[in-house]
Amino acid sequence: QVQLAESGGGLVQAGGSLRLSCAASGSVFRPNAMGWYRQAPGKQRELVATITTGRSTNYADSVKGRFTISRDNAKNTMYLQMNGLKPEDTAVYYCNLRSIVTIANSYWGQGTQVTVSS
């Protein structure tokens, strides 16, 4: 089993910044991909950004140039630096972990709320 714990969400004004963290514990397998997904009220969950153990990254077009995903493999921790936040970034942000070498179940954190005021 893998446990994922997100932190760093909060309330911020438009144009502000937040840094989200996701700490993985338990039977963390490698190589893997970790990612941030978000879900706003009444909308589907969508990919924000992903990063592999080898630090290959992928970003949603809506966050390119504003968000930066990173990870510390020694700490099994992933980060999302969010700059230039917009009201449309308001959502619950979820951490995900999956294997990239075999079909496997995905693991999810509990989510952290990000609210951006206009």
Short mmCIF file of N, CA, C and O in Angstrom, two decimals:
data_model
loop_
_atom_site.label_atom_id
_atom_site.label_comp_id
_atom_site.label_asym_id
_atom_site.label_seq_id
_atom_site.Cartn_x
_atom_site.Cartn_y
_atom_site.Cartn_z
N GLN A 1 0.82 -1.19 0.00
CA GLN A 1 0.00 0.00 0.00
C GLN A 1 0.86 1.26 0.00
O GLN A 1 1.96 1.26 0.56
N VAL A 2 0.33 2.29 -0.64
CA VAL A 2 0.98 3.58 -0.70
C VAL A 2 0.04 4.61 -0.11
O VAL A 2 -1.17 4.59 -0.39
N GLN A 3 0.57 5.50 0.69
CA GLN A 3 -0.20 6.60 1.23
C GLN A 3 0.36 7.91 0.68
O GLN A 3 1.57 8.09 0.59
N LEU A 4 -0.54 8.81 0.31
CA LEU A 4 -0.17 10.10 -0.24
C LEU A 4 -0.80 11.19 0.62
O LEU A 4 -1.99 11.14 0.90
N ALA A 5 0.01 12.16 1.01
CA ALA A 5 -0.46 13.24 1.87
C ALA A 5 -0.14 14.58 1.23
O ALA A 5 1.02 14.96 1.11
N GLU A 6 -1.18 15.30 0.83
CA GLU A 6 -1.02 16.62 0.24
C GLU A 6 -1.06 17.70 1.31
O GLU A 6 -1.70 17.55 2.35
N SER A 7 -0.39 18.81 1.01
CA SER A 7 -0.43 19.97 1.88
C SER A 7 -0.12 21.21 1.05
O SER A 7 0.38 21.11 -0.07
N GLY A 8 -0.42 22.37 1.60
CA GLY A 8 -0.05 23.62 0.98
C GLY A 8 -1.17 24.41 0.35
O GLY A 8 -0.96 25.53 -0.11
N GLY A 9 -2.37 23.85 0.31
CA GLY A 9 -3.49 24.58 -0.25
C GLY A 9 -3.91 25.74 0.64
O GLY A 9 -3.47 25.86 1.78
N GLY A 10 -4.75 26.60 0.09
CA GLY A 10 -5.22 27.73 0.86
C GLY A 10 -5.94 28.73 -0.01
O GLY A 10 -6.29 28.46 -1.15
N LEU A 11 -6.16 29.91 0.56
CA LEU A 11 -6.83 31.01 -0.11
C LEU A 11 -5.81 32.06 -0.51
O LEU A 11 -5.00 32.49 0.32
N VAL A 12 -5.84 32.46 -1.77
CA VAL A 12 -4.88 33.43 -2.27
C VAL A 12 -5.58 34.35 -3.27
O VAL A 12 -6.55 33.96 -3.92
N GLN A 13 -5.09 35.57 -3.38
CA GLN A 13 -5.62 36.52 -4.35
C GLN A 13 -5.08 36.22 -5.74
O GLN A 13 -4.00 35.64 -5.90
N ALA A 14 -5.84 36.62 -6.76
CA ALA A 14 -5.38 36.46 -8.13
C ALA A 14 -4.01 37.09 -8.30
O ALA A 14 -3.75 38.19 -7.81
N GLY A 15 -3.14 36.38 -9.00
CA GLY A 15 -1.77 36.83 -9.18
C GLY A 15 -0.81 36.32 -8.13
O GLY A 15 0.41 36.48 -8.29
N GLY A 16 -1.33 35.72 -7.09
CA GLY A 16 -0.50 35.21 -6.02
C GLY A 16 0.08 33.84 -6.31
O GLY A 16 -0.09 33.29 -7.40
N SER A 17 0.76 33.29 -5.31
CA SER A 17 1.45 32.02 -5.46
C SER A 17 1.15 31.08 -4.30
O SER A 17 0.88 31.52 -3.18
N LEU A 18 1.21 29.80 -4.59
CA LEU A 18 1.13 28.75 -3.59
C LEU A 18 2.08 27.63 -3.99
O LEU A 18 2.37 27.45 -5.18
N ARG A 19 2.53 26.88 -3.01
CA ARG A 19 3.35 25.70 -3.27
C ARG A 19 2.71 24.49 -2.61
O ARG A 19 2.59 24.44 -1.39
N LEU A 20 2.29 23.54 -3.42
CA LEU A 20 1.70 22.31 -2.92
C LEU A 20 2.77 21.24 -2.76
O LEU A 20 3.72 21.18 -3.54
N SER A 21 2.59 20.39 -1.77
CA SER A 21 3.49 19.27 -1.54
C SER A 21 2.69 17.98 -1.45
O SER A 21 1.55 17.98 -1.01
N CYS A 22 3.30 16.88 -1.87
CA CYS A 22 2.71 15.56 -1.75
C CYS A 22 3.78 14.59 -1.30
O CYS A 22 4.74 14.35 -2.03
N ALA A 23 3.62 14.07 -0.11
CA ALA A 23 4.57 13.12 0.45
C ALA A 23 4.03 11.70 0.33
O ALA A 23 2.93 11.42 0.82
N ALA A 24 4.77 10.83 -0.32
CA ALA A 24 4.39 9.43 -0.48
C ALA A 24 5.09 8.57 0.56
O ALA A 24 6.27 8.77 0.85
N SER A 25 4.36 7.63 1.13
CA SER A 25 4.93 6.71 2.10
C SER A 25 4.37 5.31 1.88
O SER A 25 3.44 5.11 1.12
N GLY A 26 4.95 4.34 2.57
CA GLY A 26 4.55 2.95 2.40
C GLY A 26 5.38 2.26 1.34
O GLY A 26 6.57 2.53 1.21
N SER A 27 4.76 1.38 0.57
CA SER A 27 5.46 0.59 -0.44
C SER A 27 5.57 1.36 -1.75
O SER A 27 4.92 1.03 -2.75
N VAL A 28 6.39 2.40 -1.73
CA VAL A 28 6.56 3.25 -2.91
C VAL A 28 7.47 2.54 -3.91
O VAL A 28 8.64 2.31 -3.63
N PHE A 29 6.92 2.20 -5.06
CA PHE A 29 7.65 1.48 -6.09
C PHE A 29 8.28 2.46 -7.08
O PHE A 29 7.80 3.59 -7.25
N ARG A 30 9.33 2.02 -7.73
CA ARG A 30 9.99 2.81 -8.77
C ARG A 30 10.33 1.91 -9.96
O ARG A 30 10.57 0.73 -9.78
N PRO A 31 10.37 2.48 -11.17
CA PRO A 31 10.05 3.87 -11.49
C PRO A 31 8.55 4.15 -11.41
O PRO A 31 7.73 3.24 -11.46
N ASN A 32 8.22 5.41 -11.28
CA ASN A 32 6.82 5.78 -11.18
C ASN A 32 6.61 7.16 -11.79
O ASN A 32 7.56 7.86 -12.12
N ALA A 33 5.36 7.49 -11.94
CA ALA A 33 4.96 8.84 -12.30
C ALA A 33 4.09 9.38 -11.18
O ALA A 33 3.19 8.69 -10.69
N MET A 34 4.36 10.58 -10.77
CA MET A 34 3.51 11.28 -9.83
C MET A 34 2.88 12.46 -10.56
O MET A 34 3.47 13.00 -11.50
N GLY A 35 1.70 12.82 -10.14
CA GLY A 35 1.04 13.91 -10.82
C GLY A 35 0.05 14.65 -9.94
O GLY A 35 -0.38 14.14 -8.91
N TRP A 36 -0.27 15.84 -10.39
CA TRP A 36 -1.30 16.65 -9.77
C TRP A 36 -2.50 16.70 -10.70
O TRP A 36 -2.37 16.97 -11.90
N TYR A 37 -3.66 16.46 -10.14
CA TYR A 37 -4.94 16.57 -10.83
C TYR A 37 -5.81 17.51 -10.02
O TYR A 37 -5.64 17.65 -8.82
N ARG A 38 -6.77 18.14 -10.68
CA ARG A 38 -7.65 19.05 -9.95
C ARG A 38 -9.09 18.87 -10.40
O ARG A 38 -9.36 18.47 -11.53
N GLN A 39 -10.00 19.16 -9.50
CA GLN A 39 -11.41 19.07 -9.78
C GLN A 39 -12.13 20.26 -9.18
O GLN A 39 -12.10 20.46 -7.97
N ALA A 40 -12.75 21.05 -10.04
CA ALA A 40 -13.56 22.17 -9.61
C ALA A 40 -15.01 21.71 -9.47
O ALA A 40 -15.42 20.73 -10.10
N PRO A 41 -15.81 22.42 -8.67
CA PRO A 41 -17.21 22.04 -8.50
C PRO A 41 -17.94 21.94 -9.84
O PRO A 41 -17.87 22.86 -10.66
N GLY A 42 -18.63 20.84 -10.06
CA GLY A 42 -19.40 20.64 -11.27
C GLY A 42 -18.59 20.30 -12.50
O GLY A 42 -19.15 20.22 -13.60
N LYS A 43 -17.28 20.09 -12.36
CA LYS A 43 -16.43 19.78 -13.49
C LYS A 43 -15.72 18.44 -13.28
O LYS A 43 -15.64 17.94 -12.17
N GLN A 44 -15.22 17.87 -14.37
CA GLN A 44 -14.48 16.62 -14.30
C GLN A 44 -13.08 16.86 -13.76
O GLN A 44 -12.52 17.95 -13.90
N ARG A 45 -12.53 15.82 -13.16
CA ARG A 45 -11.15 15.89 -12.72
C ARG A 45 -10.23 15.96 -13.94
O ARG A 45 -10.41 15.23 -14.91
N GLU A 46 -9.25 16.84 -13.90
CA GLU A 46 -8.36 17.04 -15.02
C GLU A 46 -6.90 17.00 -14.59
O GLU A 46 -6.57 17.34 -13.46
N LEU A 47 -6.06 16.60 -15.52
CA LEU A 47 -4.63 16.58 -15.27
C LEU A 47 -4.08 17.99 -15.22
O LEU A 47 -4.44 18.84 -16.04
N VAL A 48 -3.22 18.25 -14.25
CA VAL A 48 -2.52 19.52 -14.15
C VAL A 48 -1.08 19.35 -14.64
O VAL A 48 -0.63 20.06 -15.53
N ALA A 49 -0.37 18.41 -14.04
CA ALA A 49 1.02 18.16 -14.41
C ALA A 49 1.44 16.80 -13.89
O ALA A 49 0.93 16.33 -12.88
N THR A 50 2.39 16.17 -14.58
CA THR A 50 2.95 14.90 -14.13
C THR A 50 4.46 14.96 -14.21
O THR A 50 5.04 15.75 -14.97
N ILE A 51 5.11 14.10 -13.42
CA ILE A 51 6.56 14.01 -13.43
C ILE A 51 6.96 12.58 -13.09
O ILE A 51 6.45 11.97 -12.16
N THR A 52 7.87 12.01 -13.88
CA THR A 52 8.34 10.66 -13.65
C THR A 52 9.51 10.66 -12.69
O THR A 52 10.06 11.70 -12.33
N THR A 53 9.92 9.43 -12.28
CA THR A 53 11.10 9.30 -11.44
C THR A 53 12.31 9.93 -12.11
O THR A 53 13.17 10.50 -11.44
N GLY A 54 12.38 9.81 -13.44
CA GLY A 54 13.46 10.40 -14.20
C GLY A 54 13.27 11.87 -14.51
O GLY A 54 14.07 12.45 -15.25
N ARG A 55 12.22 12.47 -13.97
CA ARG A 55 11.95 13.91 -14.06
C ARG A 55 11.53 14.37 -15.44
O ARG A 55 11.73 15.54 -15.81
N SER A 56 10.92 13.48 -16.21
CA SER A 56 10.23 13.89 -17.42
C SER A 56 8.89 14.48 -17.02
O SER A 56 8.16 13.89 -16.22
N THR A 57 8.55 15.65 -17.57
CA THR A 57 7.36 16.37 -17.13
C THR A 57 6.35 16.56 -18.25
O THR A 57 6.68 16.53 -19.44
N ASN A 58 5.11 16.77 -17.85
CA ASN A 58 4.03 17.06 -18.76
C ASN A 58 3.08 18.02 -18.06
O ASN A 58 2.76 17.84 -16.89
N TYR A 59 2.62 19.05 -18.79
CA TYR A 59 1.74 20.07 -18.22
C TYR A 59 0.50 20.25 -19.06
O TYR A 59 0.54 20.18 -20.29
N ALA A 60 -0.60 20.54 -18.39
CA ALA A 60 -1.78 21.00 -19.10
C ALA A 60 -1.50 22.36 -19.72
O ALA A 60 -0.77 23.17 -19.15
N ASP A 61 -2.07 22.61 -20.90
CA ASP A 61 -1.84 23.88 -21.57
C ASP A 61 -2.24 25.07 -20.70
O ASP A 61 -1.62 26.13 -20.76
N SER A 62 -3.26 24.89 -19.89
CA SER A 62 -3.78 25.99 -19.09
C SER A 62 -2.82 26.46 -18.00
O SER A 62 -2.99 27.56 -17.47
N VAL A 63 -1.82 25.65 -17.66
CA VAL A 63 -0.90 26.01 -16.58
C VAL A 63 0.53 26.20 -17.05
O VAL A 63 1.38 26.60 -16.25
N LYS A 64 0.81 25.93 -18.31
CA LYS A 64 2.17 26.07 -18.82
C LYS A 64 2.65 27.51 -18.64
O LYS A 64 1.94 28.46 -18.94
N GLY A 65 3.87 27.65 -18.15
CA GLY A 65 4.44 28.95 -17.92
C GLY A 65 4.11 29.55 -16.58
O GLY A 65 4.71 30.56 -16.19
N ARG A 66 3.17 28.95 -15.85
CA ARG A 66 2.78 29.45 -14.54
C ARG A 66 3.10 28.46 -13.42
O ARG A 66 3.47 28.87 -12.32
N PHE A 67 2.91 27.17 -13.70
CA PHE A 67 3.13 26.14 -12.70
C PHE A 67 4.40 25.36 -13.01
O PHE A 67 4.74 25.15 -14.18
N THR A 68 5.08 24.91 -11.97
CA THR A 68 6.26 24.08 -12.12
C THR A 68 6.16 22.87 -11.20
O THR A 68 5.98 23.02 -9.99
N ILE A 69 6.26 21.68 -11.79
CA ILE A 69 6.23 20.45 -11.01
C ILE A 69 7.65 19.97 -10.78
O ILE A 69 8.51 20.10 -11.66
N SER A 70 7.91 19.43 -9.60
CA SER A 70 9.24 18.92 -9.28
C SER A 70 9.10 17.78 -8.27
O SER A 70 8.02 17.54 -7.74
N ARG A 71 10.19 17.08 -8.02
CA ARG A 71 10.15 16.00 -7.05
C ARG A 71 11.52 15.77 -6.44
O ARG A 71 12.55 16.08 -7.04
N ASP A 72 11.51 15.22 -5.25
CA ASP A 72 12.70 14.81 -4.54
C ASP A 72 12.56 13.31 -4.32
O ASP A 72 11.81 12.87 -3.44
N ASN A 73 13.26 12.53 -5.12
CA ASN A 73 13.10 11.08 -5.05
C ASN A 73 13.58 10.50 -3.72
O ASN A 73 13.05 9.50 -3.25
N ALA A 74 14.59 11.11 -3.12
CA ALA A 74 15.09 10.63 -1.84
C ALA A 74 14.03 10.77 -0.75
O ALA A 74 13.99 9.97 0.19
N LYS A 75 13.19 11.78 -0.87
CA LYS A 75 12.13 12.03 0.12
C LYS A 75 10.77 11.50 -0.33
O LYS A 75 9.81 11.60 0.43
N ASN A 76 10.69 10.95 -1.54
CA ASN A 76 9.41 10.52 -2.12
C ASN A 76 8.37 11.63 -2.03
O ASN A 76 7.21 11.40 -1.69
N THR A 77 8.79 12.82 -2.35
CA THR A 77 7.93 13.99 -2.24
C THR A 77 7.89 14.74 -3.57
O THR A 77 8.91 14.90 -4.25
N MET A 78 6.70 15.19 -3.93
CA MET A 78 6.47 15.94 -5.15
C MET A 78 5.93 17.32 -4.79
O MET A 78 5.23 17.47 -3.79
N TYR A 79 6.25 18.30 -5.62
CA TYR A 79 5.84 19.67 -5.37
C TYR A 79 5.19 20.27 -6.60
O TYR A 79 5.45 19.87 -7.73
N LEU A 80 4.34 21.25 -6.37
CA LEU A 80 3.77 22.04 -7.46
C LEU A 80 3.86 23.50 -7.06
O LEU A 80 3.14 23.95 -6.16
N GLN A 81 4.76 24.23 -7.71
CA GLN A 81 4.87 25.66 -7.50
C GLN A 81 3.90 26.35 -8.44
O GLN A 81 4.01 26.21 -9.66
N MET A 82 2.95 27.08 -7.89
CA MET A 82 1.90 27.73 -8.66
C MET A 82 2.07 29.24 -8.54
O MET A 82 1.92 29.80 -7.46
N ASN A 83 2.40 29.87 -9.66
CA ASN A 83 2.55 31.31 -9.72
C ASN A 83 1.50 31.90 -10.65
O ASN A 83 0.95 31.21 -11.50
N GLY A 84 1.25 33.18 -10.50
CA GLY A 84 0.27 33.85 -11.34
C GLY A 84 -1.09 33.19 -11.29
O GLY A 84 -1.73 32.99 -12.33
N LEU A 85 -1.54 32.85 -10.09
CA LEU A 85 -2.79 32.12 -9.94
C LEU A 85 -3.98 32.94 -10.43
O LEU A 85 -4.03 34.15 -10.27
N LYS A 86 -4.92 32.23 -11.04
CA LYS A 86 -6.14 32.82 -11.58
C LYS A 86 -7.36 32.22 -10.89
O LYS A 86 -7.29 31.10 -10.39
N PRO A 87 -8.48 32.94 -10.87
CA PRO A 87 -9.69 32.36 -10.27
C PRO A 87 -10.07 31.00 -10.84
O PRO A 87 -10.58 30.15 -10.11
N GLU A 88 -9.81 30.78 -12.12
CA GLU A 88 -10.14 29.51 -12.74
C GLU A 88 -9.25 28.36 -12.27
O GLU A 88 -9.51 27.20 -12.60
N ASP A 89 -8.21 28.66 -11.50
CA ASP A 89 -7.39 27.61 -10.89
C ASP A 89 -8.03 27.06 -9.62
O ASP A 89 -7.53 26.08 -9.06
N THR A 90 -9.10 27.67 -9.16
CA THR A 90 -9.77 27.22 -7.95
C THR A 90 -10.29 25.80 -8.13
O THR A 90 -11.04 25.51 -9.06
N ALA A 91 -9.88 24.91 -7.23
CA ALA A 91 -10.25 23.50 -7.32
C ALA A 91 -9.66 22.76 -6.13
O ALA A 91 -8.85 23.31 -5.39
N VAL A 92 -10.09 21.52 -5.97
CA VAL A 92 -9.40 20.61 -5.08
C VAL A 92 -8.30 19.94 -5.88
O VAL A 92 -8.54 19.39 -6.95
N TYR A 93 -7.09 20.00 -5.37
CA TYR A 93 -5.93 19.43 -6.05
C TYR A 93 -5.57 18.10 -5.41
O TYR A 93 -5.39 18.01 -4.19
N TYR A 94 -5.43 17.07 -6.25
CA TYR A 94 -5.17 15.72 -5.79
C TYR A 94 -3.81 15.24 -6.28
O TYR A 94 -3.44 15.45 -7.43
N CYS A 95 -3.10 14.55 -5.42
CA CYS A 95 -1.84 13.90 -5.75
C CYS A 95 -2.10 12.48 -6.22
O CYS A 95 -2.95 11.78 -5.66
N ASN A 96 -1.37 12.04 -7.24
CA ASN A 96 -1.51 10.69 -7.78
C ASN A 96 -0.14 10.04 -7.95
O ASN A 96 0.84 10.71 -8.27
N LEU A 97 -0.10 8.73 -7.75
CA LEU A 97 1.11 7.93 -7.95
C LEU A 97 0.74 6.67 -8.74
O LEU A 97 -0.22 5.99 -8.39
N ARG A 98 1.51 6.36 -9.79
CA ARG A 98 1.28 5.14 -10.56
C ARG A 98 2.59 4.59 -11.10
O ARG A 98 3.57 5.32 -11.24
N SER A 99 2.60 3.29 -11.40
CA SER A 99 3.75 2.67 -12.03
C SER A 99 3.81 3.05 -13.50
O SER A 99 2.77 3.23 -14.15
N ILE A 100 5.01 3.17 -14.04
CA ILE A 100 5.18 3.42 -15.47
C ILE A 100 5.81 2.24 -16.18
O ILE A 100 6.13 2.33 -17.37
N VAL A 101 5.97 1.10 -15.50
CA VAL A 101 6.54 -0.10 -16.11
C VAL A 101 5.55 -1.25 -16.18
O VAL A 101 5.84 -2.27 -16.81
N THR A 102 4.39 -1.13 -15.57
CA THR A 102 3.39 -2.18 -15.61
C THR A 102 2.01 -1.58 -15.34
O THR A 102 1.89 -0.46 -14.82
N ILE A 103 0.98 -2.33 -15.72
CA ILE A 103 -0.38 -1.92 -15.40
C ILE A 103 -0.57 -2.06 -13.89
O ILE A 103 -0.28 -3.11 -13.32
N ALA A 104 -1.04 -1.03 -13.26
CA ALA A 104 -1.20 -1.05 -11.82
C ALA A 104 -2.28 -0.07 -11.41
O ALA A 104 -2.64 0.84 -12.15
N ASN A 105 -2.79 -0.29 -10.23
CA ASN A 105 -3.74 0.65 -9.67
C ASN A 105 -3.07 1.98 -9.37
O ASN A 105 -1.89 2.03 -9.04
N SER A 106 -3.84 3.04 -9.50
CA SER A 106 -3.37 4.36 -9.13
C SER A 106 -3.68 4.62 -7.67
O SER A 106 -4.67 4.12 -7.13
N TYR A 107 -2.83 5.39 -7.03
CA TYR A 107 -3.02 5.79 -5.65
C TYR A 107 -3.28 7.28 -5.60
O TYR A 107 -2.65 8.06 -6.32
N TRP A 108 -4.21 7.67 -4.75
CA TRP A 108 -4.64 9.06 -4.66
C TRP A 108 -4.54 9.59 -3.24
O TRP A 108 -4.77 8.86 -2.27
N GLY A 109 -4.21 10.85 -3.12
CA GLY A 109 -4.28 11.54 -1.85
C GLY A 109 -5.68 12.03 -1.57
O GLY A 109 -6.60 11.85 -2.37
N GLN A 110 -5.84 12.68 -0.44
CA GLN A 110 -7.17 13.13 -0.01
C GLN A 110 -7.58 14.45 -0.64
O GLN A 110 -8.76 14.81 -0.60
N GLY A 111 -6.64 15.17 -1.22
CA GLY A 111 -6.91 16.43 -1.85
C GLY A 111 -6.66 17.62 -0.94
O GLY A 111 -6.78 17.51 0.28
N THR A 112 -6.32 18.74 -1.54
CA THR A 112 -6.14 19.98 -0.81
C THR A 112 -6.80 21.10 -1.59
O THR A 112 -6.68 21.19 -2.81
N GLN A 113 -7.54 21.95 -0.90
CA GLN A 113 -8.33 22.99 -1.54
C GLN A 113 -7.46 24.20 -1.88
O GLN A 113 -6.74 24.72 -1.02
N VAL A 114 -7.56 24.64 -3.12
CA VAL A 114 -6.94 25.88 -3.56
C VAL A 114 -8.05 26.82 -4.02
O VAL A 114 -8.85 26.47 -4.89
N THR A 115 -8.12 27.98 -3.40
CA THR A 115 -9.13 28.97 -3.76
C THR A 115 -8.44 30.28 -4.13
O THR A 115 -7.65 30.81 -3.35
N VAL A 116 -8.74 30.77 -5.32
CA VAL A 116 -8.14 32.00 -5.83
C VAL A 116 -9.24 33.04 -5.98
O VAL A 116 -10.17 32.85 -6.77
N SER A 117 -9.15 34.11 -5.25
CA SER A 117 -10.15 35.16 -5.29
C SER A 117 -9.83 36.16 -6.39
O SER A 117 -8.67 36.38 -6.74
N SER A 118 -10.88 36.79 -6.93
CA SER A 118 -10.72 37.76 -8.00
C SER A 118 -10.57 39.18 -7.46
O SER A 118 -10.17 40.08 -8.17
#
